XYZ file of N, CA and C in Angstrom:
219
model
N -15.236 -69.187 -107.293
C -16.072 -70.349 -107.585
C -15.226 -71.387 -108.309
N -15.251 -72.617 -107.802
C -14.481 -73.688 -108.422
C -15.307 -74.371 -109.501
N -14.661 -74.639 -110.613
C -15.341 -75.373 -111.675
C -15.086 -76.853 -111.483
N -16.042 -77.653 -111.888
C -15.908 -79.099 -111.810
C -14.888 -79.557 -112.836
N -14.010 -80.456 -112.414
C -13.002 -81.030 -113.305
C -13.702 -81.989 -114.262
N -13.635 -81.733 -115.586
C -14.338 -82.595 -116.536
C -13.796 -84.028 -116.583
N -12.601 -84.248 -116.063
C -12.028 -85.588 -116.066
C -12.450 -86.418 -114.849
N -13.075 -85.772 -113.874
C -13.566 -86.479 -112.689
C -15.058 -86.715 -112.890
N -15.470 -87.977 -112.956
C -16.891 -88.244 -113.216
C -17.771 -87.793 -112.058
N -18.963 -87.321 -112.379
C -19.938 -86.960 -111.355
C -20.960 -88.087 -111.300
N -21.057 -88.722 -110.132
C -21.954 -89.859 -109.966
C -23.337 -89.371 -109.591
N -24.355 -90.126 -109.986
C -25.731 -89.741 -109.721
C -26.299 -90.562 -108.566
N -26.898 -89.862 -107.612
C -27.521 -90.509 -106.461
C -28.813 -91.187 -106.922
N -29.003 -92.432 -106.485
C -30.287 -93.090 -106.733
C -31.184 -92.947 -105.514
N -30.584 -93.122 -104.329
C -31.350 -92.957 -103.089
C -30.397 -92.797 -101.909
N -30.918 -92.219 -100.830
C -30.194 -92.124 -99.564
C -30.716 -93.257 -98.685
N -29.804 -94.054 -98.145
C -30.176 -95.243 -97.380
C -30.157 -95.050 -95.872
N -29.291 -94.149 -95.382
C -29.119 -94.008 -93.941
C -28.407 -92.689 -93.661
N -28.372 -92.303 -92.389
C -27.598 -91.130 -91.984
C -26.980 -91.410 -90.626
N -25.897 -90.703 -90.344
C -25.216 -90.856 -89.056
C -24.384 -89.614 -88.789
N -24.025 -89.461 -87.526
C -23.085 -88.414 -87.141
C -21.748 -89.116 -86.890
N -20.734 -88.686 -87.595
C -19.398 -89.262 -87.446
C -18.406 -88.123 -87.301
N -17.681 -88.133 -86.199
C -16.724 -87.049 -85.901
C -17.402 -85.679 -85.992
N -18.615 -85.634 -85.403
C -19.412 -84.404 -85.313
C -19.861 -83.876 -86.669
N -19.853 -84.735 -87.688
C -20.321 -84.335 -89.016
C -21.427 -85.280 -89.462
N -22.431 -84.702 -90.102
C -23.534 -85.478 -90.638
C -23.110 -86.138 -91.942
N -23.347 -87.452 -92.034
C -23.023 -88.202 -93.249
C -24.230 -89.015 -93.682
N -24.308 -89.249 -94.980
C -25.391 -90.035 -95.553
C -24.835 -91.228 -96.301
N -25.523 -92.364 -96.152
C -25.159 -93.551 -96.926
C -25.896 -93.462 -98.257
N -25.120 -93.442 -99.346
C -25.655 -93.196 -100.676
C -25.607 -94.465 -101.523
N -26.734 -94.724 -102.198
C -26.763 -95.764 -103.224
C -26.688 -95.044 -104.563
N -25.680 -95.372 -105.351
C -25.399 -94.687 -106.608
C -26.144 -95.336 -107.770
N -26.715 -94.517 -108.626
C -27.467 -94.994 -109.784
C -26.547 -95.779 -110.714
N -26.988 -96.988 -111.092
C -26.230 -97.811 -112.014
C -25.192 -98.707 -111.358
N -25.127 -98.690 -110.019
C -24.144 -99.488 -109.284
C -24.853 -100.410 -108.301
N -24.213 -101.506 -107.952
C -24.787 -102.417 -106.962
C -24.591 -101.833 -105.564
N -25.267 -102.433 -104.592
C -25.141 -101.958 -103.212
C -23.728 -102.154 -102.659
N -22.932 -102.975 -103.290
C -21.538 -103.150 -102.864
C -20.762 -101.840 -102.983
N -21.255 -100.911 -103.801
C -20.568 -99.633 -104.024
C -21.196 -98.478 -103.244
N -22.148 -98.769 -102.351
C -22.727 -97.713 -101.513
C -21.621 -97.093 -100.666
N -21.700 -95.781 -100.470
C -20.667 -95.083 -99.696
C -21.301 -94.104 -98.710
N -20.551 -93.795 -97.645
C -20.936 -92.752 -96.693
C -20.331 -91.446 -97.185
N -21.175 -90.430 -97.370
C -20.726 -89.142 -97.906
C -21.132 -88.007 -96.975
N -20.242 -87.018 -96.807
C -20.623 -85.848 -96.010
C -21.635 -85.000 -96.782
N -22.425 -84.260 -96.045
C -23.446 -83.413 -96.639
C -22.878 -82.523 -97.745
N -21.695 -81.978 -97.547
C -21.093 -81.060 -98.520
C -20.908 -81.708 -99.892
N -20.757 -83.010 -99.915
C -20.552 -83.720 -101.184
C -21.855 -84.002 -101.914
N -22.967 -83.668 -101.279
C -24.270 -84.016 -101.838
C -25.104 -82.791 -102.176
N -24.469 -81.715 -102.580
C -25.199 -80.478 -102.840
C -26.217 -80.618 -103.975
N -26.015 -81.568 -104.881
C -26.964 -81.773 -105.975
C -27.998 -82.843 -105.663
N -28.066 -83.281 -104.415
C -28.970 -84.366 -104.041
C -29.944 -83.966 -102.938
N -30.260 -82.694 -102.844
C -31.107 -82.215 -101.748
C -32.483 -82.866 -101.729
N -33.064 -83.132 -102.891
C -34.400 -83.749 -102.898
C -34.357 -85.158 -102.312
N -33.262 -85.885 -102.533
C -33.115 -87.230 -101.974
C -32.933 -87.178 -100.452
N -32.218 -86.172 -99.996
C -32.007 -85.994 -98.557
C -33.338 -85.652 -97.869
N -34.097 -84.748 -98.464
C -35.400 -84.383 -97.902
C -36.334 -85.587 -97.875
N -36.343 -86.357 -98.958
C -37.165 -87.566 -99.049
C -36.785 -88.563 -97.943
N -35.482 -88.736 -97.732
C -34.989 -89.641 -96.694
C -35.489 -89.210 -95.327
N -35.391 -87.914 -95.009
C -35.796 -87.427 -93.690
C -37.316 -87.482 -93.490
N -38.072 -87.360 -94.559
C -39.525 -87.521 -94.443
C -39.866 -88.975 -94.128
N -39.136 -89.897 -94.735
C -39.370 -91.325 -94.549
C -38.841 -91.817 -93.200
N -37.729 -91.239 -92.742
C -37.069 -91.665 -91.499
C -36.802 -90.459 -90.594
N -37.843 -89.878 -90.006
C -37.651 -88.662 -89.200
C -36.816 -88.874 -87.937
N -36.660 -90.116 -87.490
C -35.880 -90.398 -86.279
C -34.372 -90.435 -86.547
N -33.970 -90.453 -87.798
C -32.540 -90.501 -88.139
C -31.896 -89.134 -87.895
N -30.550 -89.116 -87.733
C -29.888 -87.820 -87.511
C -30.324 -86.800 -88.557
N -30.738 -85.639 -88.100
C -31.297 -84.624 -89.005
C -30.248 -83.816 -89.756
N -30.739 -83.198 -90.803
C -29.927 -82.274 -91.583
C -30.028 -80.909 -90.910
N -29.041 -80.582 -90.104
C -29.089 -79.305 -89.362
C -28.383 -78.197 -90.106
N -27.696 -78.536 -91.168
C -27.011 -77.530 -91.980
C -27.820 -77.342 -93.252
N -27.699 -76.192 -93.847
C -28.379 -75.936 -95.097
C -27.350 -75.709 -96.183
N -27.607 -76.250 -97.336
C -26.730 -76.031 -98.481
C -27.456 -75.053 -99.391
N -26.809 -73.946 -99.678
C -27.430 -72.943 -100.545
C -27.063 -73.157 -101.985
């Protein structure tokens, strides 16, 4: 098990804005809490293990968007 590096900040998700499949991987467009939309980024599912409730909320709101076919335990 890898420990989080205390010198690398952990950013907080405010909301998920979009999803797409890129190079056969599911990615989400993330709006970060405390930042303007200029700092929104596309993140792979693996990078969002602490944001599952936001991902579920996004898919309930936009069921036609690329789905979350992988599960993060």
